[in-house]
Tab-separated table of N, CA and C in Angstrom:
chain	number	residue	atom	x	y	z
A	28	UNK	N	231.414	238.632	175.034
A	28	UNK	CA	231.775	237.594	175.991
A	28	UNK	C	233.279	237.336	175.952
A	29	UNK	N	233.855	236.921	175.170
A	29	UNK	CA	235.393	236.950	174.675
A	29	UNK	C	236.112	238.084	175.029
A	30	UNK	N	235.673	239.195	175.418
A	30	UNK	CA	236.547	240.604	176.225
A	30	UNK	C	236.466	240.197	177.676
A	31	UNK	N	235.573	239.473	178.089
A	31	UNK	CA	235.475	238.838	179.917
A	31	UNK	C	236.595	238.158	179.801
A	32	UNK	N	236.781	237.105	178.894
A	32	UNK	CA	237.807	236.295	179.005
A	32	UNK	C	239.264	236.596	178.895
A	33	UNK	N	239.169	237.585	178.138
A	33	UNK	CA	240.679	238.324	177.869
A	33	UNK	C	240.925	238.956	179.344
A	34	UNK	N	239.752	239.545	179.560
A	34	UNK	CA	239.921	240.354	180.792
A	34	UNK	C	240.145	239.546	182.292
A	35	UNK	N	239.800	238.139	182.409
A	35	UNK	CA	240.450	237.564	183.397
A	35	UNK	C	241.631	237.119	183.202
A	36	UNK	N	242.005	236.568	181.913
A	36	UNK	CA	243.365	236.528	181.616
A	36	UNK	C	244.414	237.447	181.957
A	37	UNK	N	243.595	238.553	181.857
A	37	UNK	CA	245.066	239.861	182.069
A	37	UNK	C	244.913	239.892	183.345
A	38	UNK	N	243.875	239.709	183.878
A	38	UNK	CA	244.159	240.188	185.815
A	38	UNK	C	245.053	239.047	186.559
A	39	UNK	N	244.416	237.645	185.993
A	39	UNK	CA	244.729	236.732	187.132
A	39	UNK	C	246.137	235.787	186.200
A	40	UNK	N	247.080	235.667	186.665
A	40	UNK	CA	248.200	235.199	186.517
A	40	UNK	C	248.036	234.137	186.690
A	41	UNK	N	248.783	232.867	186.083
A	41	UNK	CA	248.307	231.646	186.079
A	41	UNK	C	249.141	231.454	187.107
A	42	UNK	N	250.413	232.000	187.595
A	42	UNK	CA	251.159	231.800	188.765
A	42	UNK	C	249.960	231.800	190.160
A	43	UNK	N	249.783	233.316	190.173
A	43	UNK	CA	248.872	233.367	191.530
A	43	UNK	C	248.005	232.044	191.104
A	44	UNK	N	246.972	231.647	190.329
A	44	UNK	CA	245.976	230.447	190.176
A	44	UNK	C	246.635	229.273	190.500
A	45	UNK	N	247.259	228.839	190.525
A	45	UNK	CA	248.611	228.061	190.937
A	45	UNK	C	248.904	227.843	192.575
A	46	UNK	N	249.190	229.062	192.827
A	46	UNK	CA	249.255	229.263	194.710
A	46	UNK	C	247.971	229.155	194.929
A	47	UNK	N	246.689	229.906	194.210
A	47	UNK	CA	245.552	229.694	195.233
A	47	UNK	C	245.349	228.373	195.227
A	48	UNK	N	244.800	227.633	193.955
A	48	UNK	CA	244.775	226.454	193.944
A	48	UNK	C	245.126	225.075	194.483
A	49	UNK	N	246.512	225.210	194.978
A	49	UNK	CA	247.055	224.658	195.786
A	49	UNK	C	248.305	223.837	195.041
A	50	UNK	N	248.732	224.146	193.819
A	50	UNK	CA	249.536	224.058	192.568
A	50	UNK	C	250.745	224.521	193.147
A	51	UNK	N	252.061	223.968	193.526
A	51	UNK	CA	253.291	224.489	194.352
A	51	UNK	C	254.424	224.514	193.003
A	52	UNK	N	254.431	225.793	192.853
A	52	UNK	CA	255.440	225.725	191.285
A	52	UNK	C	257.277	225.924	192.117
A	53	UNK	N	257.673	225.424	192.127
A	53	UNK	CA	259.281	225.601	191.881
A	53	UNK	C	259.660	226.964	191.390
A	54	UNK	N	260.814	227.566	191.594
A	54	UNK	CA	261.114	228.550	190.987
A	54	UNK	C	261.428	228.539	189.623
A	55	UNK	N	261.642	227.392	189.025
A	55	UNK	CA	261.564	227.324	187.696
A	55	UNK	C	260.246	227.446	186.929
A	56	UNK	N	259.292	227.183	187.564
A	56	UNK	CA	257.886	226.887	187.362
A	56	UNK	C	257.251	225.689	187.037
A	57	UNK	N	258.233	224.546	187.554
A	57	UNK	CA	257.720	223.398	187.557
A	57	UNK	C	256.968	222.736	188.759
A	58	UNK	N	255.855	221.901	188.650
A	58	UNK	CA	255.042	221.459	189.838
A	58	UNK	C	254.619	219.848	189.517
A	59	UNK	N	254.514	219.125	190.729
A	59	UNK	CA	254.097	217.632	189.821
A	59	UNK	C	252.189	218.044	189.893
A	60	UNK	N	252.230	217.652	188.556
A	60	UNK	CA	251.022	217.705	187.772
A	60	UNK	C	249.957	217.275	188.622
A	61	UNK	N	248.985	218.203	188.704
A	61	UNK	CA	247.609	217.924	189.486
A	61	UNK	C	246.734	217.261	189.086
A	62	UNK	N	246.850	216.854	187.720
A	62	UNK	CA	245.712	216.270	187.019
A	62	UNK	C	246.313	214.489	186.800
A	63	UNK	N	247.319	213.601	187.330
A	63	UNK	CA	247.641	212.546	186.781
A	63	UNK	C	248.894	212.576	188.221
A	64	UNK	N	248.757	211.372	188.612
A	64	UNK	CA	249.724	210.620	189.368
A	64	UNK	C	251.219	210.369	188.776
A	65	UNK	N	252.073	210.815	189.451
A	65	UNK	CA	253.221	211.033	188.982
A	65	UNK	C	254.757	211.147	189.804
A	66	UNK	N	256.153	210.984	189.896
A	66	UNK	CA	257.004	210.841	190.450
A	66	UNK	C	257.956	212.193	190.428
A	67	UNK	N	257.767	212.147	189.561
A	67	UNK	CA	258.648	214.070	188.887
A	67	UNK	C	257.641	214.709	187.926
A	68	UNK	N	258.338	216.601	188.245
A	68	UNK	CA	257.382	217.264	187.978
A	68	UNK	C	257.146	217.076	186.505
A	69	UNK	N	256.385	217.252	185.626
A	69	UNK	CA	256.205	217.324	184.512
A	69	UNK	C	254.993	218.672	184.222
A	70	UNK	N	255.176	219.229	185.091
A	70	UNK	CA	254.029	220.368	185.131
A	70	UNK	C	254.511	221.549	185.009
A	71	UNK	N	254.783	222.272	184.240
A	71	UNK	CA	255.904	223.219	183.724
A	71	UNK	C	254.333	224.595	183.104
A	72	UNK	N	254.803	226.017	183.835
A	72	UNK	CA	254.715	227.378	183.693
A	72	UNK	C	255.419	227.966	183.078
A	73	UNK	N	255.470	229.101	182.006
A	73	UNK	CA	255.691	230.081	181.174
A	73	UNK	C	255.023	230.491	180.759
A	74	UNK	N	254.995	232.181	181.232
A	74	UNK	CA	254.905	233.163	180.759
A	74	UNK	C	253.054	232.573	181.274
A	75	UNK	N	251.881	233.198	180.596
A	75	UNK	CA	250.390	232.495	180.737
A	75	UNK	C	250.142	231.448	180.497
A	76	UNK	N	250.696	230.412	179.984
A	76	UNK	CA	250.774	229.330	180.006
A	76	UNK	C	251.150	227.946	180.513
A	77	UNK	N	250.266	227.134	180.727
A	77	UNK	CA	251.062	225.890	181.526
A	77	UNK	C	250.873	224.958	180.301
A	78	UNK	N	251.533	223.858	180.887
A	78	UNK	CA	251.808	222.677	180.098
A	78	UNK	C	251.910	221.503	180.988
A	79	UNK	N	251.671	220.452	180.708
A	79	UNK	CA	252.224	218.853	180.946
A	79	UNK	C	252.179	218.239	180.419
A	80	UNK	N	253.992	217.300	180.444
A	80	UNK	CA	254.162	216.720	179.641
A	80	UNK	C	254.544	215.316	179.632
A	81	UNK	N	253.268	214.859	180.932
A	81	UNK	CA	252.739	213.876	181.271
A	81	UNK	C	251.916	213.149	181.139
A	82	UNK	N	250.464	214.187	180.924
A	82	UNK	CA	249.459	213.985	180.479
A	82	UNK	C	249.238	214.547	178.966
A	83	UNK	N	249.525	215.575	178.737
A	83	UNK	CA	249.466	216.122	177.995
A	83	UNK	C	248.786	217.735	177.950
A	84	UNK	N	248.054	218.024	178.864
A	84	UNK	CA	247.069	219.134	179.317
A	84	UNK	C	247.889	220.057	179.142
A	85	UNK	N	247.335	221.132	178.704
A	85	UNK	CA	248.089	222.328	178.651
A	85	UNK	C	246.854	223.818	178.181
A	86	UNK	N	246.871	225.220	178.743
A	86	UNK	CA	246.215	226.087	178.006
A	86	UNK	C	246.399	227.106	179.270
A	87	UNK	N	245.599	228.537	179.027
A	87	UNK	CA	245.902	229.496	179.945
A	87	UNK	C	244.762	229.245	181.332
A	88	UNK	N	244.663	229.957	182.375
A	88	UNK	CA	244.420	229.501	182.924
A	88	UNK	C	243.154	229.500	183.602
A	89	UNK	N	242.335	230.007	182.438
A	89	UNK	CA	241.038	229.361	182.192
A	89	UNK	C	240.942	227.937	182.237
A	90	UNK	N	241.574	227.563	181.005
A	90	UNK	CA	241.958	226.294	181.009
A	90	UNK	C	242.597	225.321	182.097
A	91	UNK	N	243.052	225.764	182.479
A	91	UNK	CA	243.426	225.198	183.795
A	91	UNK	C	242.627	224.978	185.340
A	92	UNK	N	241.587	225.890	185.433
A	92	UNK	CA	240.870	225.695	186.350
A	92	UNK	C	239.619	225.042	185.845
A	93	UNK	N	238.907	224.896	184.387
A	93	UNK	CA	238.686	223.994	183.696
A	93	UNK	C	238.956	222.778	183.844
A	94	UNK	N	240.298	222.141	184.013
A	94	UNK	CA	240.769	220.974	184.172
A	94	UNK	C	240.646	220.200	185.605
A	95	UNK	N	240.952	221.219	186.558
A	95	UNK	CA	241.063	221.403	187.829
A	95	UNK	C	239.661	221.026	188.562
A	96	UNK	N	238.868	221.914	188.288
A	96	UNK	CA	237.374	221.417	188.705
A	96	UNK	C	236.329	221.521	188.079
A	97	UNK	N	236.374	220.612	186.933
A	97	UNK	CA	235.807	219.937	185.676
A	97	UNK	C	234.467	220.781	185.477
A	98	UNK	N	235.206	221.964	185.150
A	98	UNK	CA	233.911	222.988	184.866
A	98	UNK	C	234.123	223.450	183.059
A	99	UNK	N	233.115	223.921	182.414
A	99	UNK	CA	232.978	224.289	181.549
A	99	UNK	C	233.720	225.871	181.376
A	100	UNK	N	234.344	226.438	180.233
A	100	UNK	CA	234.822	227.578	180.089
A	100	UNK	C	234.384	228.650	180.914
A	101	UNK	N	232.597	228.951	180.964
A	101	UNK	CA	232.243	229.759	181.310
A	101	UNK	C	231.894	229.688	183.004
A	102	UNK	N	232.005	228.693	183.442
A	102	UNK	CA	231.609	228.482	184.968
A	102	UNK	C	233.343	228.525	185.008
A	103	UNK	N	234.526	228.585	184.526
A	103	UNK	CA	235.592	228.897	185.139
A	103	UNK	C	235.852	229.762	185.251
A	104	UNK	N	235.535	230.849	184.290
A	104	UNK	CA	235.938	232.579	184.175
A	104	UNK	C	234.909	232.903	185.284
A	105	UNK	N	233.853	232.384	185.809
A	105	UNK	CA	233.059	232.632	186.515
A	105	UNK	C	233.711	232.506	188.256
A	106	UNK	N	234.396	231.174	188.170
A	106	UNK	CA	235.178	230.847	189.470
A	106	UNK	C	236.110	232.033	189.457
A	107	UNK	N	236.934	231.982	188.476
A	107	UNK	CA	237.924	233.158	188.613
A	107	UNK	C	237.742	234.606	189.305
A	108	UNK	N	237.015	234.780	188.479
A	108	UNK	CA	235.851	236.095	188.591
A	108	UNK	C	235.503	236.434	190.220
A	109	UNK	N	234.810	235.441	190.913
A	109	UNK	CA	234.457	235.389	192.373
A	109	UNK	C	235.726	235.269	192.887
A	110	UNK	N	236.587	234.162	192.659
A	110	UNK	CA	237.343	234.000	194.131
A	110	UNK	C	239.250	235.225	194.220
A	111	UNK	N	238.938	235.797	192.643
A	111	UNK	CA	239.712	236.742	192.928
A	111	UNK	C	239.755	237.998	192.531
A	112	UNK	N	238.028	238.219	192.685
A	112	UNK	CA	237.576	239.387	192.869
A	112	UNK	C	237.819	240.603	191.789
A	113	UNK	N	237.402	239.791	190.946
A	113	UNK	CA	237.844	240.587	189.460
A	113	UNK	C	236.742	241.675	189.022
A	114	UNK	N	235.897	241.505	189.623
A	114	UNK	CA	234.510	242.074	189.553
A	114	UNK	C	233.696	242.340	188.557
A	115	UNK	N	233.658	241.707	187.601
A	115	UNK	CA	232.545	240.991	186.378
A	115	UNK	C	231.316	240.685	186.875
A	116	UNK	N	230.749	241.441	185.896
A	116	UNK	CA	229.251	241.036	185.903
A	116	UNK	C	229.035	239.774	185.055
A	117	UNK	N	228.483	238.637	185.662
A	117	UNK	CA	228.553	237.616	184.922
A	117	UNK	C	226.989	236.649	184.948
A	118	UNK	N	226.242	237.291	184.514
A	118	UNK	CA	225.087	237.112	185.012
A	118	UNK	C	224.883	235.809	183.567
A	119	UNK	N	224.670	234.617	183.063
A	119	UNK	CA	224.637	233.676	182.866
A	119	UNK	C	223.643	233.714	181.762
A	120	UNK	N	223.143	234.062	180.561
A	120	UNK	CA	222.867	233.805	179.540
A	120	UNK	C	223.257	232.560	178.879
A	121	UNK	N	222.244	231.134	178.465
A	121	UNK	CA	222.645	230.304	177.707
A	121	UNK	C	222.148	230.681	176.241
A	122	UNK	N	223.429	230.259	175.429
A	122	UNK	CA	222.989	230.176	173.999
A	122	UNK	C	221.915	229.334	173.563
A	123	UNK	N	221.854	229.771	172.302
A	123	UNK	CA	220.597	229.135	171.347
A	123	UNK	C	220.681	227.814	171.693
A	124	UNK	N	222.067	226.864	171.445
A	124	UNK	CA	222.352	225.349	171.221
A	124	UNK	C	221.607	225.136	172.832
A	125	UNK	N	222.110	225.783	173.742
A	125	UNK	CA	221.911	225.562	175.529
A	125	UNK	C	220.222	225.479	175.392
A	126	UNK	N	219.717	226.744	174.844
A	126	UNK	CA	218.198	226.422	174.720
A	126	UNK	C	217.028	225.255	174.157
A	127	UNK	N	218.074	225.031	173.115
A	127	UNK	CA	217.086	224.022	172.070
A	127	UNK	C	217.418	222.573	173.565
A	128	UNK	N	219.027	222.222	173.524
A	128	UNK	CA	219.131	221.192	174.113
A	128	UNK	C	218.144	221.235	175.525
A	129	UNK	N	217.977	222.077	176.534
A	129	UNK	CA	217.038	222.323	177.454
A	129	UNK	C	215.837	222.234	177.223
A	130	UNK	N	215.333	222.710	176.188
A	130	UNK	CA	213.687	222.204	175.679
A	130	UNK	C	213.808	220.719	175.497
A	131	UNK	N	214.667	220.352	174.513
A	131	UNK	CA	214.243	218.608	174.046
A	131	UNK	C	214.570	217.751	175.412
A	132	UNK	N	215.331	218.347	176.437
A	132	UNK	CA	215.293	217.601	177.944
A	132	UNK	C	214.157	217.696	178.901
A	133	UNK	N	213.155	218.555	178.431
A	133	UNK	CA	211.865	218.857	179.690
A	133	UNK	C	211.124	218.074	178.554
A	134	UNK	N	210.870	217.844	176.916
A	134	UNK	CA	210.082	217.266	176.293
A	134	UNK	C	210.014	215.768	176.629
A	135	UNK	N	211.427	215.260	176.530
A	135	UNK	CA	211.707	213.750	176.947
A	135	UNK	C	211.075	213.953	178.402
A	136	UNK	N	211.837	214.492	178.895
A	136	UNK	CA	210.779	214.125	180.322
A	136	UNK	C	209.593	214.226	180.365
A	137	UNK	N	208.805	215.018	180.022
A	137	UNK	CA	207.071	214.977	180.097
A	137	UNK	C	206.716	213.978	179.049
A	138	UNK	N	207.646	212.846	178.243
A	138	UNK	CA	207.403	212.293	177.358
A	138	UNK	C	207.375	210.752	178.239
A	139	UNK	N	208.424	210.704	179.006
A	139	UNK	CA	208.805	209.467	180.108
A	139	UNK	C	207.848	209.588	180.987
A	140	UNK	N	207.208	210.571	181.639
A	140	UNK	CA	205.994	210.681	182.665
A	140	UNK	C	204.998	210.499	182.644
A	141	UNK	N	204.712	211.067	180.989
A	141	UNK	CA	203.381	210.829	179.966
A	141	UNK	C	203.294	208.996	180.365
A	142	UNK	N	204.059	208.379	179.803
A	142	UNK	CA	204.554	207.330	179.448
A	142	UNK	C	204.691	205.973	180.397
A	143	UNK	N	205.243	206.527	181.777
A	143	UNK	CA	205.216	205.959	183.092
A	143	UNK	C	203.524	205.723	183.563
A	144	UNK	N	202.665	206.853	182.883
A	144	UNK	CA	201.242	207.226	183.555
A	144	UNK	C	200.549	206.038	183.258
């Protein structure tokens, strides 16, 4: 799973994620920060990395579309994946923790219904 992630990292530039997004970087690579209301930019690009040093947010740009539309790691490499056509197979396996927590959520519920009856 961690080679998907490397592997959108190397395709998609946090610059281009930036333009698609709607993120307007300066030629310096500064932008006012998308995530927090603000007067000047504090939203600063280098190299795969962003930063702000407004809020504080900062990571590659996984992380960033993470932040952007409050998705989990793997539903972002997933956005990535689709909207710039990186072409990953990303067919959605949850872990063990995803499983147990999904069982004890259908138990409580047939436990509340039981219960409602």
């Amino acid at each position: 799973m961690n080679s998907h992630f490397d592997y959108i990292k190397q395709i998609v530039s946090i610059q281009d994620a930036c333009r698609t997004y709607g993120i307007h970087l300066n030629r310096n690579g500064k932008a006012k920060c998308p995530f927090h209301t603000e007067k000047e930019s504090s939203f600063s690009v280098k190299g795969q990395i962003f930063n702000c040093f407004g809020c504080g947010k900062k990571g590659d740009v996984i992380n960033l579309i993470q932040f952007l539309y409050n998705l989990k790691p793997h539903e972002a490499m997933a956005k990535l994946n689709s909207d710039f056509h990186c072409g990953l197979d990303l067919e959605y396996k949850p872990d063990r923790k995803e499983l147990i927590r999904q069982r004890q959520e259908k138990e409580l519920k047939e436990q509340f219904e039981k219960w409602v009856k």
